Every structure is written in C-alpha cells, then in structure tokens.
XYZ file of C-alpha atoms in Angstrom:
478
model
C 20.011 11.465 32.631
C 20.940 8.021 33.121
C 19.152 5.637 30.613
C 16.864 3.164 31.769
C 18.107 -0.433 32.454
C 17.686 -2.529 29.399
C 15.658 -5.436 31.661
C 12.888 -2.765 32.661
C 12.523 -1.492 29.310
C 9.065 -2.522 27.192
C 9.440 -4.139 23.862
C 7.984 -2.911 21.001
C 6.472 -5.202 17.980
C 5.624 -3.274 14.520
C 2.348 -4.594 12.271
C 1.231 -4.373 9.099
C -0.436 -0.873 9.709
C 2.348 1.991 9.504
C 2.763 3.356 12.723
C 0.773 1.047 14.923
C 2.877 -0.505 17.656
C 2.301 -3.431 19.983
C 4.025 -2.553 23.348
C 4.782 -5.805 25.760
C 4.997 -3.881 29.253
C 7.563 -5.027 32.109
C 4.935 -6.332 34.381
C 5.647 -7.300 37.903
C 3.428 -10.214 39.451
C 3.575 -11.458 43.055
C 0.844 -12.933 45.453
C -0.757 -9.198 45.719
C -1.333 -8.852 42.044
C 0.635 -6.999 39.607
C 2.444 -3.530 39.031
C 3.346 -2.224 35.941
C 4.874 1.283 34.419
C 1.573 1.575 32.165
C 3.206 4.900 30.478
C 6.840 6.062 31.289
C 7.939 8.646 28.649
C 11.494 8.106 29.063
C 11.420 4.482 28.473
C 8.938 4.627 25.914
C 10.865 7.419 23.837
C 14.134 5.222 24.547
C 12.441 1.899 22.344
C 11.101 3.979 19.993
C 7.730 5.493 20.560
C 7.013 8.756 19.346
C 6.911 11.755 21.982
C 3.064 12.084 21.098
C 2.380 14.118 24.311
C -0.809 13.225 25.915
C -3.035 15.616 27.360
C -6.057 13.253 28.374
C -6.224 10.089 30.387
C -9.566 8.217 29.569
C -10.956 4.896 31.019
C -13.760 2.766 29.692
C -15.383 0.237 32.143
C -16.740 -3.060 30.561
C -19.201 -5.080 33.148
C -19.837 -7.596 31.184
C -17.715 -10.344 28.566
C -18.943 -9.734 24.851
C -19.008 -5.541 25.155
C -17.866 -4.768 21.628
C -17.073 -0.940 20.846
C -17.516 0.271 17.286
C -14.646 0.860 14.895
C -13.981 4.795 15.718
C -11.334 7.154 14.045
C -10.721 10.153 16.302
C -8.260 12.926 15.140
C -5.481 11.989 17.725
C -3.134 9.404 18.600
C -3.680 6.808 21.457
C -1.596 4.834 23.609
C -4.084 2.010 24.962
C -4.068 -0.647 27.545
C -5.959 -2.056 30.141
C -5.895 -2.345 33.983
C -8.210 -5.469 34.424
C -9.645 -7.962 32.029
C -8.839 -9.084 28.739
C -9.824 -7.925 25.193
C -9.800 -8.619 21.366
C -8.349 -5.413 19.605
C -9.030 -4.707 16.029
C -7.862 -1.967 14.126
C -8.334 -0.602 10.475
C -6.432 1.805 8.572
C -8.635 4.617 7.525
C -5.767 6.573 6.089
C -5.578 7.724 2.254
C -2.460 5.905 0.906
C -1.291 2.175 0.198
C -2.589 0.742 3.419
C -5.971 1.969 3.287
C -8.491 -0.855 4.797
C -5.550 -2.770 6.199
C -6.359 -4.618 9.789
C -4.645 -5.989 12.568
C -6.035 -7.942 15.616
C -4.614 -9.151 18.867
C -5.733 -10.163 22.041
C -4.700 -7.989 25.211
C -4.140 -8.535 28.709
C -2.676 -6.071 31.387
C 0.841 -6.797 30.088
C 0.228 -5.465 26.507
C -0.583 -1.987 25.260
C -0.890 -0.462 21.666
C -0.034 2.747 20.371
C -2.739 3.973 17.702
C -1.491 6.744 15.189
C -4.082 9.453 14.539
C -6.358 8.086 11.646
C -6.394 4.218 12.411
C -9.703 2.800 13.458
C -9.906 1.571 16.897
C -12.116 -1.060 18.461
C -12.223 -3.988 20.635
C -14.681 -6.579 22.239
C -14.246 -7.676 25.772
C -13.378 -11.535 26.600
C -13.690 -10.899 30.615
C -16.353 -9.460 33.145
C -15.174 -6.286 34.848
C -12.407 -5.293 31.938
C -10.980 -1.413 32.332
C -9.864 -0.176 29.235
C -7.585 3.137 29.302
C -6.364 5.332 27.035
C -3.937 8.285 26.629
C -4.903 10.621 23.724
C -3.050 13.744 22.959
C -5.829 16.255 22.220
C -8.616 17.092 24.421
C -11.850 15.446 23.264
C -14.101 18.220 21.687
C -17.811 17.727 21.109
C -17.887 19.745 17.630
C -15.769 17.223 15.928
C -17.043 14.538 14.091
C -14.954 11.936 13.220
C -15.356 8.570 10.858
C -17.041 5.185 11.982
C -17.004 1.999 10.485
C -19.329 -1.297 10.519
C -17.990 -4.006 12.850
C -19.402 -6.294 10.234
C -18.209 -4.563 7.261
C -16.934 -7.838 4.903
C -14.069 -5.732 3.295
C -11.777 -5.957 6.697
C -13.392 -8.971 7.554
C -12.724 -8.991 11.287
C -13.186 -12.327 12.719
C -14.551 -11.347 16.451
C -14.188 -14.261 18.904
C -17.693 -13.842 20.057
C -20.021 -13.564 17.098
C -21.550 -9.834 16.889
C -25.016 -11.257 16.821
C -24.244 -12.463 20.681
C -22.262 -9.357 21.591
C -23.816 -6.135 23.677
C -23.227 -3.301 21.124
C -24.671 0.110 21.241
C -27.536 1.337 19.046
C -24.891 3.597 17.628
C -22.367 1.154 16.446
C -24.724 -1.193 14.941
C -25.295 1.823 11.923
C -21.771 3.007 11.277
C -20.951 2.586 7.300
C -19.137 0.708 5.482
C -15.441 1.125 4.465
C -15.649 4.057 1.891
C -12.113 5.362 -0.165
C -13.864 8.907 -0.368
C -13.999 9.273 3.567
C -10.173 8.244 4.304
C -8.660 10.456 6.435
C -6.026 13.045 4.991
C -2.909 13.457 6.809
C -2.588 16.922 9.271
C -1.670 20.037 7.130
C 1.692 21.812 6.527
C 1.358 25.763 7.216
C 3.851 28.496 5.924
C 3.768 31.378 7.663
C 5.125 34.515 6.087
C 4.448 32.762 2.605
C 4.736 36.167 0.593
C 8.619 36.405 1.383
C 11.343 35.035 -0.464
C 11.606 31.870 1.852
C 8.082 31.489 2.139
C 7.493 31.460 -1.817
C 10.357 28.788 -2.119
C 8.632 26.583 0.799
C 5.256 26.773 -1.185
C 7.281 25.353 -4.140
C 8.034 22.170 -2.364
C 4.851 22.249 -0.433
C 2.099 23.261 -2.872
C -0.822 21.615 -0.737
C 0.354 23.607 2.029
C -1.747 26.134 3.706
C -0.363 29.729 3.288
C -0.703 32.933 5.602
C 0.878 36.548 5.835
C -0.031 40.072 7.295
C -1.488 40.721 4.267
C -3.722 38.247 1.630
C -2.497 37.026 -1.963
C -3.445 34.673 -4.078
C -3.882 31.621 -2.251
C -2.424 33.351 0.744
C -4.672 33.931 3.818
C -4.147 36.803 6.105
C -3.046 36.092 9.818
C -1.623 38.382 12.097
C 0.094 36.583 14.970
C -0.423 39.751 16.942
C -4.209 39.713 17.066
C -5.127 37.715 19.817
C -8.562 37.006 18.243
C -7.420 35.979 14.847
C -4.737 33.538 16.598
C -7.471 32.037 18.711
C -9.862 31.341 15.884
C -7.196 29.698 13.585
C -7.673 25.878 13.408
C -4.331 24.959 14.670
C -4.928 21.462 15.237
C -5.496 20.514 11.845
C -1.600 20.997 11.049
C 1.200 18.387 11.736
C 4.228 21.058 10.690
C 4.110 24.802 11.130
C 7.108 26.615 8.935
C 7.877 29.964 10.010
C 9.308 32.351 7.551
C 8.114 35.207 8.502
C 10.203 37.719 9.640
C 11.122 41.554 9.781
C 14.440 41.899 8.070
C 15.352 45.688 7.172
C 18.028 45.487 9.632
C 19.196 49.128 9.599
C 15.492 50.116 9.733
C 15.091 48.494 13.139
C 17.279 50.994 14.816
C 14.201 53.183 14.325
C 11.679 53.843 16.944
C 8.975 52.167 14.237
C 11.242 49.771 13.237
C 11.912 48.335 16.778
C 8.464 47.872 17.724
C 7.809 45.898 14.163
C 11.038 44.086 14.446
C 10.453 42.740 18.050
C 6.927 42.011 16.854
C 7.838 39.748 13.775
C 10.981 38.261 15.094
C 10.125 37.707 18.950
C 6.417 37.673 19.549
C 5.225 36.403 16.848
C 7.878 32.837 17.091
C 6.613 33.027 20.967
C 3.233 32.892 20.192
C 3.841 29.964 17.713
C 5.850 28.286 20.407
C 2.819 28.509 22.904
C 0.815 26.858 20.059
C 3.174 24.146 19.236
C 2.968 23.347 22.725
C -0.886 22.979 23.259
C -1.520 21.601 19.844
C 1.316 19.011 19.082
C 2.456 20.260 15.987
C 6.399 20.737 14.776
C 7.168 24.237 14.488
C 10.178 24.687 12.028
C 11.462 28.378 12.475
C 14.069 30.354 10.609
C 16.504 32.498 12.524
C 19.852 34.310 11.702
C 23.654 34.415 12.011
C 23.142 37.907 13.571
C 22.213 36.488 17.078
C 26.072 36.191 17.027
C 28.477 39.348 17.607
C 30.913 37.792 14.927
C 33.933 37.175 16.980
C 34.116 33.306 16.512
C 37.088 31.723 14.687
C 36.106 31.056 11.018
C 37.040 27.505 11.655
C 34.695 26.094 12.352
C 32.539 28.956 12.803
C 29.762 29.735 14.857
C 28.213 26.565 16.470
C 24.859 25.663 17.609
C 25.564 26.019 21.411
C 27.653 29.052 21.299
C 26.086 31.611 23.657
C 23.790 34.455 22.002
C 25.736 37.752 21.666
C 23.337 39.916 19.218
C 24.550 43.528 18.546
C 21.829 45.376 16.964
C 18.014 45.875 17.559
C 17.253 43.279 14.693
C 19.929 40.699 15.967
C 18.878 41.327 19.738
C 14.682 40.322 18.505
C 15.844 37.193 16.552
C 17.851 36.205 19.490
C 14.369 36.611 21.658
C 12.779 34.417 19.271
C 15.345 31.997 19.252
C 14.891 31.478 23.028
C 10.900 31.149 22.822
C 11.098 28.788 19.729
C 13.581 26.699 22.128
C 10.649 25.866 24.426
C 8.319 23.905 22.206
C 8.520 20.403 22.438
C 8.977 19.297 19.026
C 10.923 22.155 16.970
C 13.793 22.557 14.514
C 15.212 26.320 14.818
C 17.081 26.556 11.629
C 19.921 29.338 11.722
C 21.203 30.609 8.487
C 23.207 33.358 6.727
C 22.722 35.708 3.866
C 19.683 34.522 2.041
C 19.365 34.435 -1.565
C 16.028 33.635 -3.089
C 13.779 35.199 -5.495
C 13.385 39.332 -5.304
C 15.764 41.847 -4.865
C 18.693 40.534 -3.006
C 22.585 41.239 -3.088
C 23.416 38.548 -5.845
C 20.786 40.082 -8.202
C 22.207 43.859 -7.546
C 25.714 43.115 -8.429
C 24.325 41.432 -11.484
C 22.671 44.461 -12.486
C 25.697 46.479 -11.705
C 27.808 44.336 -13.497
C 25.905 44.691 -16.701
C 25.266 48.328 -16.286
C 28.989 48.866 -16.598
C 29.133 50.031 -12.595
C 32.408 49.502 -10.686
C 31.025 48.919 -7.238
C 32.889 49.193 -3.620
C 31.756 46.156 -1.359
C 32.565 45.267 2.384
C 35.569 43.126 2.251
C 36.082 42.506 6.197
C 32.453 40.736 6.348
C 32.873 36.875 5.877
C 30.293 34.192 5.594
C 28.579 31.662 3.181
C 25.408 32.647 0.849
C 22.346 30.593 1.604
C 19.925 29.755 -1.115
C 16.344 29.392 -0.166
C 16.394 26.285 -2.555
C 19.242 25.042 0.491
C 16.928 25.900 3.115
C 13.962 24.340 1.637
C 16.116 21.205 1.290
C 17.566 20.958 4.611
C 14.237 21.688 5.962
C 12.881 18.492 4.216
C 15.908 16.499 5.366
C 15.141 16.809 8.844
C 11.398 16.459 8.774
C 11.675 13.362 6.677
C 14.280 11.870 8.360
C 13.120 12.727 11.765
C 16.250 13.894 13.036
C 16.283 15.027 16.700
C 14.892 18.146 17.578
C 16.587 21.328 18.478
C 18.955 23.929 16.991
C 20.924 23.283 13.348
C 23.040 26.042 11.436
C 21.966 25.392 7.764
C 23.854 27.334 4.799
C 25.469 26.470 1.428
C 28.753 24.867 1.860
C 32.432 25.690 0.863
C 34.799 28.106 2.068
C 33.697 31.440 3.666
C 34.018 34.388 1.672
C 33.218 38.308 2.130
C 30.955 40.047 0.193
C 33.199 41.625 -1.965
C 34.404 37.949 -2.943
C 31.100 37.133 -3.602
C 30.390 39.933 -5.723
C 34.032 39.392 -7.538
C 32.403 35.848 -8.261
C 28.971 37.438 -9.888
C 31.136 39.817 -12.064
C 33.221 37.273 -13.428
C 29.864 35.212 -14.236
C 28.414 38.177 -15.810
C 31.647 38.779 -17.961
C 33.221 41.595 -15.909
C 36.786 41.262 -14.435
C 36.972 40.572 -10.635
C 39.127 43.905 -10.343
C 36.034 45.976 -11.241
C 34.910 45.555 -7.744
C 36.936 47.151 -5.280
C 36.702 46.885 -1.040
C 35.846 48.787 1.674
C 35.715 48.313 5.274
C 32.284 47.944 7.622
C 33.616 51.049 9.522
C 33.815 53.245 6.277
C 30.750 51.920 4.763
C 28.933 52.708 7.879
C 30.153 56.506 8.276
C 28.607 56.952 4.767
C 25.269 55.775 5.524
C 25.314 57.589 9.108
C 26.372 60.929 7.047
C 23.323 60.869 4.868
C 21.150 60.849 8.055
C 20.234 56.990 7.614
C 20.231 54.045 10.550
C 22.649 51.844 10.382
C 22.877 48.561 12.427
C 25.841 46.948 13.779
C 27.195 43.901 11.699
C 29.080 40.379 12.602
C 32.349 40.548 10.613
C 32.426 36.850 11.009
C 28.980 35.058 9.565
C 30.652 31.748 9.047
C 28.336 29.020 10.742
C 29.666 25.499 11.545
C 27.758 23.080 9.637
C 28.756 19.848 11.230
C 25.829 19.016 13.106
C 23.548 19.118 10.298
C 25.840 16.828 8.589
C 26.035 14.106 11.086
C 22.298 13.791 10.050
C 23.371 12.910 6.669
C 22.564 16.004 5.075
C 25.598 17.449 2.798
C 25.150 21.498 2.259
C 25.611 22.324 -1.696
C 28.827 24.499 -2.289
C 27.573 28.029 -2.485
C 29.493 28.695 -5.759
C 27.930 25.770 -7.484
C 24.809 27.020 -6.393
C 25.802 30.896 -7.649
C 26.392 29.396 -10.706
C 22.959 27.627 -11.640
C 21.314 31.053 -10.018
C 22.890 32.806 -12.240
C 22.314 30.561 -15.514
C-alpha cells in the first residue's frame, strides 16, 4: 500500500486538553464550491489520529445563527466537522486527572475538524444561519446511558461565547445543566482480566489492582464468566473496557489428547479467543491475548529462533487449539498477540518441582533435547505494560525472558545449584524415552516442539529489553 502524498495530508494541532486535536483539512475550492475528504482513515492515521473505529455518523442542522448546544460528555470518541456554515466550538475536560476543567475554544469553518476523546465535554454556538454540524462516533447511541452535562455559563470554565447566552437559542434542557463538580469527573475505561485465577491472571492483577476480574468460577474479587455461555457474554458490559487481558487457557497439554480434554482445550484456547476478538471488533477495546511456542513444530533454528511471521505448524491438540486462537485474535482491529514459552509464576511449576526434589535429596532425570527460555509471569506483565503504555503497533510479538536458550535439564541443574546441590545430580534423557515411559503407564502424551526458543528482536525494536532468565530465576528462588 502506497503512503498518501504529504501535500494532501491533513495537519494536526494539539491543544491543552490531552487527546483533543484540531485537524486542518485539505479543502479544494473552485467556482462551483468546495470538496474535502472529511474523514479518510489512511490519511488520518498517517498524521497521528487514533484508529478510533467510527460506527455512526450524525448531522445536526441548525437553521439560525446563535443556536447554542449544551456541553455534553457522551461516553465515546467523536470526530466533528462542518458541512456548511461556521461555529464557535468549546470543549471542557470532564475526565478525572490533572486537566479536569481545562477548556479549549476555536472558531471552525468547513476546512477544520476536531477529534474529541471520550470524557471531554463538547459544545458549540452557530455563527451563521444554515450551519450543518456533523460528527462520527465510535459507539452506537443508547438511550439507556446517562452522561454528564455542564452549564453553558459555568463561571469555573468561563467560556467567552461570541454571542451572549441571553441572546442565544438554547434548549430548555441545556438551560438547566449543573455546574462543574469533581465528584462527577469521568473515570477512564477499565481493564478486564479474563482467567484471573490462573498464575498469569494473578500476576496481571498485581499490576492492575483496579481491574475487573472474571474466571470460569467465582473467587474473592473475581466474578464468574463463561465465554461459552452466550447469554452471559451478551449481558456483560463490554463497552466499559479499554483493555481486555485474556489470560484464560487450557494448559493440560497431555490431557488435551483425550476426548474430554480435546473439547475443553478447543473451547478455552480457540472458541474463547474468537469470542473476545468479535467483542473487540464490536466494542473497540484492545485485546491482549497470550499464546504459546507450541504453535510451532520446533524445527526452526535456535538463532534467531521462531519469528512472529513463521507459518503455524502445531503438533498436538493443545497446540492446534492455541494456533486456532491465534488466527481468531488476529482479526481484532486492536490486538496484541503475545507468544511465550515455559511460563513460571505462583503455584505449581517446573522450577518449584525441581527445588522440592533438590531439597528432598532426589536426583531426577530430565529431558535434555527440548530447548527454550523460561518466561516468568512478572516479565509477561512488564512486557504487556510496555506495549500498552508506549502504544506500540498492534500485532503479534514474541515475549519471554532473555539470555541463551537452555534445555529443561540445564534449567533443572541451575535450580539444583541454587539449592545447594550439584548439577551432576540431574541426569539427562530424551523426549522420546520420556514419552515411552508415560505411554507405558497408560497415560496420554502430547508431542512437544524440541526448539521452543522465540526470536525477541521484534519486541526489542519497541524499546523493551527482556531480562535474562537466570537473573529472574535467582530472584524467584531467593
């Protein structure tokens, strides 16, 4: 796709209200009138406007000069412009924070547009007869939703209306709006953690203590939500969220090979993410989904490891369900798909198992032909926050701890050494030999990729430097 010509790009001007942007449009005039591209997504994104996803276009026609519309704060983003006429526009920041009550005013004609972020009160006064005010919004209007309004003559914001309000045409409703009140300041949209009771979900909650949390089963501070329950999903207030962190997954890799596990794995790892991707498209939230190195067959070279654009090649049922989830999440307009490996957090895991064996004097045999990197949940959380806070381009990123790839045996040896045991107390075996032992006992065994190392160059390019896995291991065991 070719980039738009710089000569035809709109010009953006920031204001004292964060996120409120004036857009100078490329209007072409001749003896017939004028032409302008009022909204052209590619060009707007090229100059820095957010991809806010408009779903409704409204036109407010004003017959007379002096019509003054109240300061309304609807719960959505707006892109406003004029088809005819001129206005005096006024905006007030009604959001919680340091700029609460800040104002900005501007005279507008048909060559000017303004992007108004959610939570900023919006009003205008017509300066000419027959003024047609038009605006795009990124949520459908719902009569059940109440939103704050502000008195046009509020002395706190002191808007200098060019036509005195006593001479203006104002609706009865807008003549009775309240004064500015910090108690009614609009809170930002929330964060939702799905799968909040798992090890990653708990780590995400530590980083987002005010987030709403849901899981298949309720817990302390955690509501019940089954993404397979269509009625429950339909009733959930998805429009209240800016970000949904999907930490829910079926991770019993071997059990997924059973008839019951196959159904559960596909429900959690494929259908659930597909449901969230559809909701992200409908409601405009950013979807963060956590995937796995298992979507690859492990045949890539260790240097650089599996890259984000490598074709999917899952081996077992769990891997196939995760790959299907990846494809679904990729359809969400605003998404971060984070592929990770060998996750270690709170609860039972490989590192804690090895430490317990070391402390009991056991000398285990551990596979030495599977190679990858540990990923501590705190590193997943740190990487997630980095992508969200820096506004990194949406898409797929590999995310694990850094350092040289290690085998499971080498990791076990590192744990033993840090527990006062010799590395030689951990012997090696092959994945094939280990699988034969599991199958001989009548238990299922899923195929594993032998190379789980993920290339980390793409996320490094965003300014994030993964912490060395051994340094994180020292802190975890300390």
